[in-house]
Structure formats: structure tokens, C-alpha cells
CSV table of C-alpha atoms in Angstrom, one decimal:
chain,number,residue,atom,x,y,z
A,261,MET,CA,123.4,84.3,107.2
A,262,SER,CA,120.0,83.9,108.8
A,263,THR,CA,117.1,84.0,106.3
A,264,GLU,CA,113.4,84.0,106.8
A,265,ARG,CA,110.9,81.4,105.6
A,266,ASP,CA,107.4,80.5,106.6
A,267,ALA,CA,107.6,78.3,109.6
A,268,HIS,CA,105.3,75.7,108.2
A,269,GLU,CA,107.1,75.3,104.9
A,270,GLN,CA,109.5,72.4,104.6
A,271,PRO,CA,111.6,73.0,101.5
A,272,PHE,CA,113.3,69.6,101.4
A,273,ALA,CA,112.3,66.0,101.4
A,274,HIS,CA,115.3,64.4,103.0
A,275,GLY,CA,118.3,65.3,105.2
A,276,GLY,CA,121.9,64.8,104.4
A,277,PRO,CA,124.4,67.1,102.7
A,278,SER,CA,121.8,68.3,100.2
A,279,LEU,CA,120.1,70.4,102.9
A,280,PRO,CA,120.7,74.1,102.6
A,281,GLN,CA,123.9,74.8,104.6
A,282,GLU,CA,122.6,77.9,106.3
A,283,ARG,CA,121.4,79.1,109.7
A,284,ARG,CA,117.7,79.9,109.3
A,285,LEU,CA,115.5,81.2,112.1
A,286,VAL,CA,111.8,81.4,111.4
A,287,THR,CA,110.5,81.2,115.0
A,288,GLU,CA,111.9,81.7,118.5
A,289,ILE,CA,114.0,78.7,119.8
A,290,PRO,CA,112.3,76.5,120.7
A,291,GLY,CA,109.4,77.2,118.4
A,292,PRO,CA,105.7,76.3,119.0
A,293,ARG,CA,105.8,72.8,117.4
A,294,SER,CA,108.9,71.9,119.4
A,295,ARG,CA,107.3,73.2,122.6
A,296,GLU,CA,104.2,71.1,121.9
A,297,MET,CA,106.4,68.0,121.4
A,298,PHE,CA,108.4,68.8,124.5
A,299,ALA,CA,105.1,68.8,126.5
A,300,ARG,CA,104.4,65.3,125.1
A,301,LYS,CA,107.9,64.2,126.2
A,302,ARG,CA,107.3,65.4,129.7
A,303,SER,CA,104.1,63.3,129.9
A,304,ALA,CA,105.7,60.2,128.4
A,305,VAL,CA,109.4,60.1,129.3
A,306,PRO,CA,110.9,60.3,132.8
A,307,PRO,CA,112.7,63.6,133.7
A,308,GLY,CA,115.9,61.6,134.2
A,309,ILE,CA,116.3,61.7,130.4
A,310,GLY,CA,117.5,65.3,130.2
A,311,THR,CA,117.5,67.6,127.2
A,312,THR,CA,120.2,70.1,126.2
A,313,LEU,CA,118.1,72.0,123.7
A,314,PRO,CA,114.4,71.2,123.4
A,315,VAL,CA,114.0,71.5,119.6
A,316,PHE,CA,112.7,68.4,117.9
A,317,VAL,CA,114.7,67.5,114.8
A,318,THR,CA,113.1,66.5,111.5
A,319,HIS,CA,116.2,66.7,109.2
A,320,ALA,CA,119.9,67.0,109.5
A,321,GLY,CA,123.0,66.9,107.3
A,322,GLY,CA,126.3,68.6,106.7
A,323,GLY,CA,126.7,71.2,109.4
A,324,VAL,CA,123.0,71.8,110.2
A,325,VAL,CA,120.0,70.3,112.0
A,326,VAL,CA,116.5,71.4,111.1
A,327,ASP,CA,113.7,71.4,113.7
A,328,ALA,CA,109.9,70.8,113.5
A,329,ASP,CA,109.3,74.6,113.1
A,330,GLY,CA,111.6,74.9,110.1
A,331,ASN,CA,114.5,76.4,111.9
A,332,SER,CA,117.9,75.4,110.7
A,333,LEU,CA,120.6,75.4,113.4
A,334,ILE,CA,124.4,75.2,113.1
A,335,ASP,CA,125.5,72.0,114.7
A,336,PHE,CA,128.5,72.2,117.0
A,337,GLY,CA,127.6,69.0,118.8
A,338,SER,CA,127.3,66.1,116.3
A,339,GLY,CA,125.0,64.2,118.7
A,340,ILE,CA,128.0,64.1,121.1
A,341,ALA,CA,130.6,63.2,118.5
A,342,VAL,CA,128.5,60.6,116.8
A,343,THR,CA,127.7,62.1,113.3
A,344,THR,CA,131.3,62.9,112.6
A,345,VAL,CA,131.0,62.2,108.9
A,346,GLY,CA,127.7,64.2,108.8
A,347,ASN,CA,124.1,63.2,109.4
A,348,SER,CA,122.6,60.9,106.8
A,349,ALA,CA,126.0,60.8,105.0
A,350,PRO,CA,125.4,59.4,101.4
A,351,ARG,CA,127.5,56.3,101.7
A,352,VAL,CA,125.9,55.4,105.1
A,353,VAL,CA,122.4,55.9,103.7
A,354,GLU,CA,123.1,53.8,100.6
A,355,ARG,CA,124.7,50.9,102.4
A,356,VAL,CA,122.1,50.8,105.2
A,357,ARG,CA,119.3,51.0,102.6
A,358,ARG,CA,120.6,48.0,100.8
A,359,GLN,CA,121.1,46.0,104.0
A,360,VAL,CA,117.7,46.7,105.4
A,361,ALA,CA,116.1,45.2,102.3
A,362,ASP,CA,118.2,42.0,102.7
A,363,PHE,CA,117.9,41.3,106.4
A,364,THR,CA,117.8,43.3,109.6
A,365,HIS,CA,119.0,40.7,112.2
A,366,THR,CA,120.1,37.2,112.8
A,367,CYS,CA,122.3,37.5,115.8
A,368,PHE,CA,126.0,37.1,114.9
A,369,MET,CA,126.3,34.4,117.5
A,370,VAL,CA,123.5,32.3,115.9
A,371,THR,CA,124.1,32.7,112.1
A,372,PRO,CA,126.9,35.1,111.3
A,373,TYR,CA,127.3,37.5,108.3
A,374,GLU,CA,130.3,38.9,106.5
A,375,SER,CA,129.9,42.6,107.3
A,376,TYR,CA,130.6,42.0,111.0
A,377,VAL,CA,133.8,40.2,110.1
A,378,GLU,CA,134.8,43.0,107.7
A,379,VAL,CA,134.3,45.7,110.3
A,380,CYS,CA,136.5,43.7,112.7
A,381,GLU,CA,139.2,43.2,110.0
A,382,LYS,CA,139.3,46.9,109.4
A,383,LEU,CA,139.5,47.8,113.0
A,384,ASN,CA,142.3,45.3,113.5
A,385,ARG,CA,144.2,47.0,110.6
A,386,LEU,CA,143.4,50.7,111.5
A,387,THR,CA,143.9,50.8,115.2
A,388,PRO,CA,147.4,51.6,116.6
A,389,GLY,CA,150.0,48.9,116.5
A,390,ASP,CA,151.1,46.2,114.0
A,391,HIS,CA,150.7,43.3,116.4
A,392,GLU,CA,148.0,40.6,115.8
A,393,LYS,CA,144.6,41.8,117.0
A,394,ARG,CA,141.1,40.6,117.5
A,395,SER,CA,137.9,42.7,117.6
A,396,PHE,CA,134.3,42.1,118.6
A,397,LEU,CA,131.2,44.3,118.4
A,398,VAL,CA,128.8,45.5,121.0
A,399,ASN,CA,126.1,48.3,121.2
A,400,SER,CA,127.5,51.2,123.1
A,401,GLY,CA,130.6,52.8,124.5
A,402,ALA,CA,129.8,51.8,128.0
A,403,GLU,CA,129.4,48.2,126.9
A,404,ALA,CA,132.7,48.3,125.1
A,405,VAL,CA,134.5,49.6,128.2
A,406,GLU,CA,132.9,47.0,130.4
A,407,ASN,CA,133.8,44.2,128.1
A,408,ALA,CA,137.4,45.5,127.9
A,409,VAL,CA,137.6,45.2,131.6
A,410,LYS,CA,136.1,41.7,131.5
A,411,VAL,CA,138.8,40.7,129.0
A,412,ALA,CA,141.6,42.2,131.1
A,413,ARG,CA,140.5,40.6,134.3
A,414,HIS,CA,140.1,37.2,132.6
A,415,ALA,CA,143.4,37.3,130.8
A,416,THR,CA,145.4,38.5,133.7
A,417,GLY,CA,143.7,36.7,136.6
A,418,ARG,CA,143.7,40.1,138.5
A,419,GLN,CA,140.8,42.2,139.7
A,420,ALA,CA,141.9,45.8,140.3
A,421,VAL,CA,141.1,48.5,137.8
A,422,VAL,CA,142.7,52.0,137.8
A,423,VAL,CA,140.9,55.0,136.5
A,424,PHE,CA,141.4,58.8,136.7
A,425,ASP,CA,139.9,62.0,138.1
A,426,HIS,CA,137.5,63.7,135.7
A,427,GLY,CA,137.1,60.5,133.6
A,428,TYR,CA,133.8,59.4,132.1
A,429,HIS,CA,133.2,55.8,130.9
A,430,GLY,CA,129.4,55.2,130.9
A,431,ARG,CA,126.3,54.6,132.8
A,432,THR,CA,126.2,50.8,133.5
A,433,LEU,CA,127.1,49.7,137.0
A,434,LEU,CA,130.7,49.1,136.3
A,435,THR,CA,131.3,52.1,134.0
A,436,MET,CA,129.4,54.3,136.4
A,437,THR,CA,131.8,53.2,139.0
A,438,LEU,CA,134.7,54.0,136.7
A,439,THR,CA,133.2,57.5,136.0
A,440,ALA,CA,134.5,60.2,138.3
A,441,LYS,CA,131.6,62.7,138.4
A,442,ASN,CA,128.8,62.1,140.9
A,443,MET,CA,126.0,64.3,139.7
A,444,PRO,CA,124.2,63.4,137.5
A,445,TYR,CA,125.9,60.1,136.7
A,446,LYS,CA,126.3,58.3,140.1
A,447,HIS,CA,124.1,60.1,142.6
A,448,ARG,CA,122.1,57.6,144.7
A,449,PHE,CA,122.8,54.7,142.2
A,450,GLY,CA,125.2,52.8,144.5
A,451,PRO,CA,126.5,50.6,145.8
A,452,TYR,CA,129.2,50.5,143.1
A,453,ALA,CA,131.4,47.8,141.7
A,454,PRO,CA,134.4,46.8,143.8
A,455,GLU,CA,138.1,47.0,143.0
A,456,VAL,CA,138.1,50.3,141.2
A,457,TYR,CA,140.8,52.8,142.2
A,458,ARG,CA,140.9,56.5,141.1
A,459,MET,CA,144.2,58.3,140.4
A,460,PRO,CA,145.1,62.0,139.7
A,461,MET,CA,144.7,63.2,136.2
A,462,ALA,CA,147.3,65.3,134.4
A,463,TYR,CA,145.1,68.3,134.0
A,464,PRO,CA,147.5,71.1,133.1
A,465,TYR,CA,145.2,74.1,133.7
A,466,ARG,CA,144.4,72.9,137.2
A,467,TRP,CA,147.7,71.3,138.2
A,468,PRO,CA,148.8,72.9,141.6
A,469,THR,CA,152.5,73.5,140.6
A,470,GLY,CA,151.7,74.5,137.0
A,471,PRO,CA,151.4,72.9,133.6
A,472,GLU,CA,155.1,72.5,133.2
A,473,ASN,CA,155.3,70.1,136.1
A,474,CYS,CA,152.0,68.3,135.4
A,475,ALA,CA,153.0,65.3,133.4
A,476,GLU,CA,155.9,64.2,135.5
A,477,GLU,CA,154.2,64.8,138.9
A,478,ALA,CA,150.8,63.4,138.0
A,479,ALA,CA,152.4,60.2,136.6
A,480,ALA,CA,154.6,59.9,139.7
A,481,GLN,CA,151.7,60.3,142.0
A,482,ALA,CA,149.6,57.8,140.2
A,483,ILE,CA,152.3,55.2,140.0
A,484,ASP,CA,153.2,55.7,143.6
A,485,ALA,CA,149.6,55.3,144.7
A,486,ILE,CA,149.2,52.1,142.6
A,487,ASP,CA,152.3,50.6,144.1
A,488,LYS,CA,151.5,51.5,147.7
A,489,GLN,CA,147.7,51.2,147.8
A,490,ILE,CA,146.9,48.4,145.4
A,491,GLY,CA,150.1,46.7,144.3
A,492,ALA,CA,150.9,46.5,140.6
A,493,ALA,CA,150.6,42.7,140.7
A,494,ASN,CA,146.9,43.1,141.5
A,495,VAL,CA,146.0,45.5,138.8
A,496,ALA,CA,144.2,44.0,135.7
A,497,ALA,CA,143.9,47.3,133.8
A,498,ILE,CA,144.5,51.0,133.5
A,499,VAL,CA,141.5,52.6,131.8
A,500,ILE,CA,141.9,56.2,130.4
A,501,GLU,CA,140.6,58.5,127.8
A,502,PRO,CA,143.4,60.0,125.7
A,503,ILE,CA,141.4,63.2,125.8
A,504,GLN,CA,138.7,63.3,128.5
A,505,GLY,CA,135.3,63.9,127.1
A,506,GLU,CA,132.5,64.6,129.6
A,507,GLY,CA,135.3,65.5,132.1
A,508,GLY,CA,135.9,68.8,130.2
A,509,PHE,CA,138.0,67.9,127.1
A,510,VAL,CA,141.0,67.7,129.4
A,511,VAL,CA,144.1,67.1,127.2
A,512,PRO,CA,146.6,65.3,129.4
A,513,ALA,CA,150.0,67.0,129.7
A,514,ARG,CA,152.4,65.6,127.1
A,515,GLY,CA,154.4,62.7,128.5
A,516,PHE,CA,151.7,61.5,131.0
A,517,LEU,CA,150.1,58.9,128.8
A,518,PRO,CA,153.4,57.4,127.6
A,519,ARG,CA,154.6,57.1,131.2
A,520,LEU,CA,151.5,55.2,132.2
A,521,ALA,CA,151.7,53.0,129.2
A,522,GLU,CA,155.3,52.1,130.0
A,523,TYR,CA,154.4,51.4,133.6
A,524,ALA,CA,151.6,49.1,132.5
A,525,GLU,CA,153.8,47.2,130.1
A,526,ALA,CA,156.5,46.7,132.7
A,527,ASN,CA,154.0,45.3,135.2
A,528,GLY,CA,151.8,43.1,133.1
A,529,ILE,CA,148.8,45.6,133.3
A,530,VAL,CA,146.4,45.9,130.4
A,531,PHE,CA,146.4,49.5,129.1
A,532,ILE,CA,142.9,50.3,127.8
A,533,ALA,CA,142.3,53.4,125.8
A,534,ASP,CA,138.7,54.6,125.9
A,535,GLU,CA,138.4,56.3,122.5
A,536,VAL,CA,134.7,56.3,122.5
A,537,GLN,CA,134.5,60.1,122.0
A,538,THR,CA,137.9,60.7,120.5
A,539,GLY,CA,138.0,58.0,117.8
A,540,PHE,CA,137.5,58.1,114.1
A,541,ALA,CA,139.2,61.3,112.9
A,542,ARG,CA,137.7,63.5,115.6
A,543,THR,CA,141.0,64.8,117.0
A,544,GLY,CA,143.0,65.1,113.8
A,545,HIS,CA,144.3,61.6,114.0
A,546,LEU,CA,142.2,58.5,113.3
A,547,PHE,CA,142.6,57.7,117.0
A,548,ALA,CA,143.7,60.2,119.6
A,549,CYS,CA,146.3,58.0,121.2
A,550,GLU,CA,148.3,58.2,118.0
A,551,ASP,CA,149.3,61.8,118.9
A,552,GLU,CA,151.9,60.5,121.4
A,553,GLY,CA,152.5,57.2,119.7
A,554,ILE,CA,150.6,55.2,122.3
A,555,VAL,CA,149.8,51.6,121.3
A,556,PRO,CA,147.1,50.4,123.7
A,557,ASP,CA,146.6,46.8,124.6
A,558,ILE,CA,142.9,47.3,124.1
A,559,ILE,CA,141.1,50.2,122.5
A,560,CYS,CA,137.4,50.9,122.9
A,561,THR,CA,135.5,52.7,120.2
A,562,ALA,CA,131.9,53.8,119.6
A,563,LYS,CA,130.1,57.1,118.8
A,564,GLY,CA,131.5,58.1,115.5
A,565,ILE,CA,132.0,54.5,114.3
A,566,ALA,CA,128.7,54.1,112.5
A,567,GLY,CA,127.3,57.5,111.5
A,568,GLY,CA,124.5,57.4,114.1
A,569,LEU,CA,123.6,53.7,114.3
A,570,PRO,CA,124.3,52.0,117.6
A,571,LEU,CA,127.7,50.2,117.4
A,572,ALA,CA,130.8,49.9,119.5
A,573,ALA,CA,133.9,47.8,119.4
A,574,VAL,CA,136.6,46.3,121.6
A,575,THR,CA,139.9,45.8,119.7
A,576,GLY,CA,142.9,44.3,121.3
A,577,ARG,CA,145.9,42.1,121.4
A,578,ALA,CA,145.0,38.6,120.1
A,579,GLU,CA,146.4,36.9,123.1
A,580,LEU,CA,144.2,38.9,125.4
A,581,LEU,CA,140.9,38.5,123.5
A,582,ASP,CA,141.6,34.9,122.6
A,583,ALA,CA,142.0,34.0,126.3
A,584,VAL,CA,138.3,34.3,126.9
A,585,HIS,CA,136.3,31.1,126.8
A,586,VAL,CA,133.6,30.5,124.1
A,587,GLY,CA,130.4,32.2,125.1
A,588,GLY,CA,132.1,34.6,127.4
A,589,LEU,CA,131.7,37.6,125.0
A,590,GLY,CA,128.8,38.7,122.9
A,591,GLY,CA,125.2,40.0,123.0
A,592,THR,CA,122.0,39.7,121.1
A,593,TYR,CA,122.3,43.0,119.1
A,594,GLY,CA,126.1,43.5,119.1
A,595,GLY,CA,127.3,44.0,115.5
A,596,ASN,CA,123.8,44.4,114.1
A,597,PRO,CA,124.0,44.1,110.3
A,598,LEU,CA,122.6,47.6,109.6
A,599,ALA,CA,125.2,49.2,112.0
A,600,CYS,CA,128.0,47.1,110.5
A,601,GLU,CA,127.2,48.4,107.0
A,602,ALA,CA,127.0,51.9,108.4
A,603,ALA,CA,130.5,51.5,110.0
A,604,LEU,CA,132.0,50.3,106.7
A,605,ALA,CA,130.5,53.4,105.0
A,606,VAL,CA,131.9,55.6,107.7
A,607,LEU,CA,135.4,54.2,107.3
A,608,GLU,CA,135.2,54.6,103.6
A,609,THR,CA,134.0,58.2,103.9
A,610,ILE,CA,136.8,59.1,106.4
A,611,GLU,CA,139.4,57.9,103.9
A,612,ALA,CA,137.7,59.1,100.7
A,613,ASP,CA,136.9,62.6,102.0
A,614,GLY,CA,140.1,63.1,103.9
A,615,LEU,CA,138.4,63.7,107.2
A,616,VAL,CA,141.5,63.3,109.3
A,617,GLU,CA,142.9,66.3,107.5
A,618,ARG,CA,139.5,68.0,107.7
A,619,ALA,CA,139.6,67.7,111.5
A,620,ARG,CA,142.9,69.5,111.5
A,621,ARG,CA,141.4,72.2,109.3
A,622,VAL,CA,138.5,72.7,111.8
A,623,GLU,CA,141.1,73.2,114.5
A,624,ALA,CA,142.9,75.7,112.3
A,625,VAL,CA,139.7,77.7,111.8
A,626,MET,CA,138.4,77.5,115.4
A,627,MET,CA,141.4,77.9,117.6
A,628,PRO,CA,142.5,81.4,116.5
A,629,HIS,CA,138.9,82.7,117.0
A,630,LEU,CA,138.6,81.1,120.4
A,631,ARG,CA,142.1,82.4,121.5
A,632,ALA,CA,141.1,85.9,120.4
A,633,LEU,CA,138.0,85.6,122.5
A,634,ALA,CA,140.1,84.5,125.5
A,635,GLU,CA,142.2,87.7,125.0
A,636,ARG,CA,139.0,89.8,125.2
A,637,PHE,CA,137.0,88.1,127.8
A,638,ASP,CA,138.8,87.2,131.1
A,639,VAL,CA,136.1,84.7,132.0
A,640,ILE,CA,137.7,82.3,129.6
A,641,GLY,CA,140.4,80.5,131.7
A,642,GLU,CA,141.6,78.2,129.0
A,643,VAL,CA,141.1,77.2,125.3
A,644,ARG,CA,142.1,73.6,124.7
A,645,GLY,CA,141.6,70.5,122.5
A,646,ARG,CA,142.7,69.0,119.2
A,647,GLY,CA,141.1,68.6,115.8
A,648,ALA,CA,137.4,69.0,116.0
A,649,MET,CA,137.3,68.3,119.7
A,650,ILE,CA,137.7,71.8,121.3
A,651,ALA,CA,136.6,73.4,124.5
A,652,ILE,CA,136.8,76.6,126.5
A,653,GLU,CA,136.8,76.6,130.3
A,654,LEU,CA,135.0,79.5,132.1
A,655,VAL,CA,136.0,80.8,135.4
A,656,VAL,CA,135.5,83.8,137.7
A,657,PRO,CA,137.8,86.5,136.4
A,658,GLY,CA,141.2,86.6,138.2
A,659,THR,CA,140.7,83.1,139.6
A,660,LYS,CA,140.4,79.5,138.5
A,661,GLN,CA,137.1,79.2,140.3
A,662,PRO,CA,134.6,77.4,137.9
A,663,ASP,CA,131.7,79.4,136.7
A,664,ALA,CA,129.0,76.9,135.8
A,665,ALA,CA,126.2,79.5,135.8
A,666,LEU,CA,127.9,81.6,133.2
A,667,THR,CA,128.6,78.5,131.1
A,668,GLY,CA,124.9,77.7,131.1
A,669,GLU,CA,124.0,81.2,130.2
A,670,ILE,CA,126.4,81.3,127.3
A,671,ALA,CA,125.0,78.0,126.0
A,672,ARG,CA,121.5,79.4,126.3
A,673,LEU,CA,122.3,82.5,124.3
A,674,CYS,CA,123.9,80.4,121.6
A,675,HIS,CA,120.9,78.1,121.5
A,676,ALA,CA,118.6,81.1,121.1
A,677,GLU,CA,120.6,82.3,118.1
A,678,GLY,CA,120.5,78.9,116.4
A,679,LEU,CA,123.9,77.4,117.4
A,680,VAL,CA,123.9,73.9,119.1
A,681,VAL,CA,126.6,73.8,121.7
A,682,LEU,CA,127.2,71.4,124.6
A,683,THR,CA,128.5,71.9,128.1
A,684,ALA,CA,130.8,69.5,130.0
A,685,GLY,CA,133.3,69.3,132.8
A,686,THR,CA,133.4,68.0,136.4
A,687,TYR,CA,132.5,71.5,137.5
A,688,GLY,CA,130.0,72.2,134.7
A,689,ASN,CA,132.0,75.1,133.5
A,690,VAL,CA,133.2,73.9,130.0
A,691,LEU,CA,131.7,74.7,126.6
A,692,ARG,CA,132.7,71.9,124.3
A,693,PHE,CA,132.6,72.0,120.5
A,694,LEU,CA,132.2,68.9,118.4
A,695,PRO,CA,131.2,70.0,114.9
A,696,PRO,CA,130.7,67.3,112.2
A,697,LEU,CA,133.6,67.2,109.9
A,698,ALA,CA,131.2,67.7,107.0
A,699,ILE,CA,130.6,71.3,108.2
A,700,SER,CA,131.7,74.2,106.0
A,701,ASP,CA,134.2,76.8,107.0
A,702,ALA,CA,131.4,79.4,106.5
A,703,LEU,CA,129.2,77.7,109.1
A,704,LEU,CA,132.2,77.4,111.5
A,705,ASP,CA,132.8,81.2,111.2
A,706,GLU,CA,129.1,82.0,111.7
A,707,GLY,CA,128.9,79.8,114.7
A,708,LEU,CA,132.0,81.4,116.2
A,709,SER,CA,130.4,84.9,115.6
A,710,ILE,CA,127.3,83.8,117.5
A,711,LEU,CA,129.5,82.6,120.3
A,712,GLU,CA,131.3,86.0,120.4
A,713,LYS,CA,128.0,87.7,120.5
A,714,ALA,CA,126.9,85.6,123.5
A,715,PHE,CA,130.1,86.6,125.4
A,716,SER,CA,129.5,90.2,124.6
A,717,ALA,CA,126.0,90.0,126.0
A,718,VAL,CA,126.9,88.7,129.4
């Protein structure tokens, strides 16, 4: 329930789960202090760094973020799936606090430290498959994907990389090339990297012959195109998100991913799962590819791995990663000791707090509400997702024509009522929900009520 409090009063000293778990609006959104700070942003930061909701955060924890005006907003974004265990989660805070007092950096390639090795050992154990693995740590999801492609090319001696419609893999030159969407990610940033080939995605809602045919036909089309246009013997890697993120939370038709994985194995192609957004309990499994029993050759992780600190990882078959020469992998900040301690705390929290099961509970709470909304409002074309990674696609009623303008308006109305929601999709017509797994059922229910109110108002 929304409560009132003087906008200048800050009733807490720190963030984390001890924050009052309530929506509290004391000013309009954004309030005067956030507007003042946003004016400073405009004069100091280039406009290419966009902002979804121009409130400046001072505290966050559990299922809320608190802004400079004292407003407490319900968080359905988790910093784009980063604060999965909750902002300033106690174990993360404690381990990072201890580490920052010991040392903040040495560069693992110069003088190593145990926490980096421990993170890699845990990733080798927890990621799908019981084969021998190796891991190394980098800074971001894009860096992880780019390094995975480097490894695949080096190990196979091949160059071609296969990706898919609606995919998103990052903003570096190579990962921008791998990404499907032009605006805003690729527009006028070319020329792009060579030897990248895009195939159809098994997008059930938009498959021309219907969702029942999607998996078989999409896989057949992709494999046929690879064979005819590239040649399987020239393909180093297939790179795919088990559930697409920025592309609109597209859940591939069941059977599509296994068929691709089988094809890759039969042809000596490295199958790379980009689990940057889906990893670490987000989808009701520790990793999304577990849902269909996929065992990738390489898995890329980031976002939720370290509770908000910059860390990413490449984990893969030992024979692939061991093939790279000494010095061929690495980076100055990769596996920073603070981020490594945070990652160890995140993995401990996921297990101790049962967050895989909690993600399934979030789905159980949200899906019935969203499907009921879809029954009432014919602008909702589809509700989809798994665990705490859920989306609704908005269309012109009676068609599948994307309605990006309506999507933006719904998001704006939610923001004004103190609910942080994100948009996504190749066509800009998807509302995506990524609540932290530390959020309460009560806040989930209240957030869904705000969403319903927004639909009723348009």
C-alpha cells in the first residue's frame, strides 16, 4: 500500500532487505530532486546513454528501490536481471566489505588469488554437464560472448558464426554484429565483423504456420541454410540465448534447441549458450538450458552472477578452453577480487535461500494474473516466459501488428505509479518483468494491480 512521508525524510541508513518493503509515493515520479539530477546528467553525459525511468536511486533492497525524493518503487527490473538475489544482499555486502579491506586489485594474470579459482570451480560444477570443464572470468556479458567465439574459432580452426533473428549479445563490435536489432544497437556503427550468419528463430507467436509447426520448421530452415549457404564444416559456433532477452523474452518452441545442439555435435560445431540474462535461477532452473536438457559446449554468464558487481564468465569443455595458447585469454579487470567475493556470496544465497524454487513461485504468482489480463484486454497478444523472466507482447487488436506506442504508454503509466518495468522486443512492443527473487508476494501482487490499472487507463 502506498503511504505518505515527508519527501526530505530518509528513514533508513542503508539499503538491502531491511528497507521497508512497501511502495511509497511522496512526490510525483520523477520528483524534484531526481529532475535536478537528470538535468545534471544531460549536461555531463552523452544522450546515447539512455534512461528508462529518470529517478535517481539512493537505496535499494528486497523488492524496492528508493529515489532521491524518498519515493519507494516496486522493482520489476532488477537492473536488467542483475540483482536477482536482491540489492545489497547481506552475504554479498559482508563478503565484499571484508575483501575491500584486504585488497582491491592485483590482476589475476599478474599475482592470482583464491577467490577467482573458487568461482571457476563452482561454475565448472554447477553448469550443465558432467564433463571436465574450465572457466575464466571477464567483465561483462558481451565480453564473455566475444571470448566464447574466440575460443570456438581457435579450437575448431573455423571462422563462421551462426546466430538468430531477435538475438541480443552485446555492444562490442563482434557482439553488435551478432545482435539482430538495428536501432539502437547497430545503427551507423558499421562496418561489422565478417563471417556472421543469421538464421530464423523459433518464435512460436509469430511463426507463419503456427506454433505447433514452429520447432520443426525453424530448425529445418536453419540447418538447411547453414548447409547450403555456409557449409557445416566452416562453422565454428552456433550462439543462441535459451530464452531471448532484449529480443522480447522469446521462448523457443520446444524441440528447437535440442535439434540445433544435435546438429552442432554431429558436425563438430561449438554450441554456445548465451545465458547472460537467463542464468543463476532466473528462469526456475539454475540455467535456462536445463529446461530441455541442453548441455552446451560453452556457456556464457554475467548479470546475476555477482549481485551488481561487474563480472562475467566463460565456462566450457576443457579440451576447447585448453586449446588456447597462454596469454590468448584474459583482461586487466577480469575476475576482480571484489566481484569474485560477490559471486561466491550470490551462489551461496541462491542455494541457502532456495531461489530456484522461489523463481518458480514468482511464475506461479504472476502468470495467472497476466493471463487474466490477456483475457480482458485484446491488446495483449501473448503472455510468455519462465520463472521470474516473464513478458507480455502488445499488438493492435485483432492482428499481430506490434504496438510499440501502447507499450511505451503502459510503461509510462506504471512508472508514474511507482512500478519499475522495462520494455523490450525487436519491434519495441514487449513489456518484460524481471523482479528480484527477494521480492515478496505482496509486492508482486501490488505491482500487478498497478499494471492492471495502467491497461484500464488506455
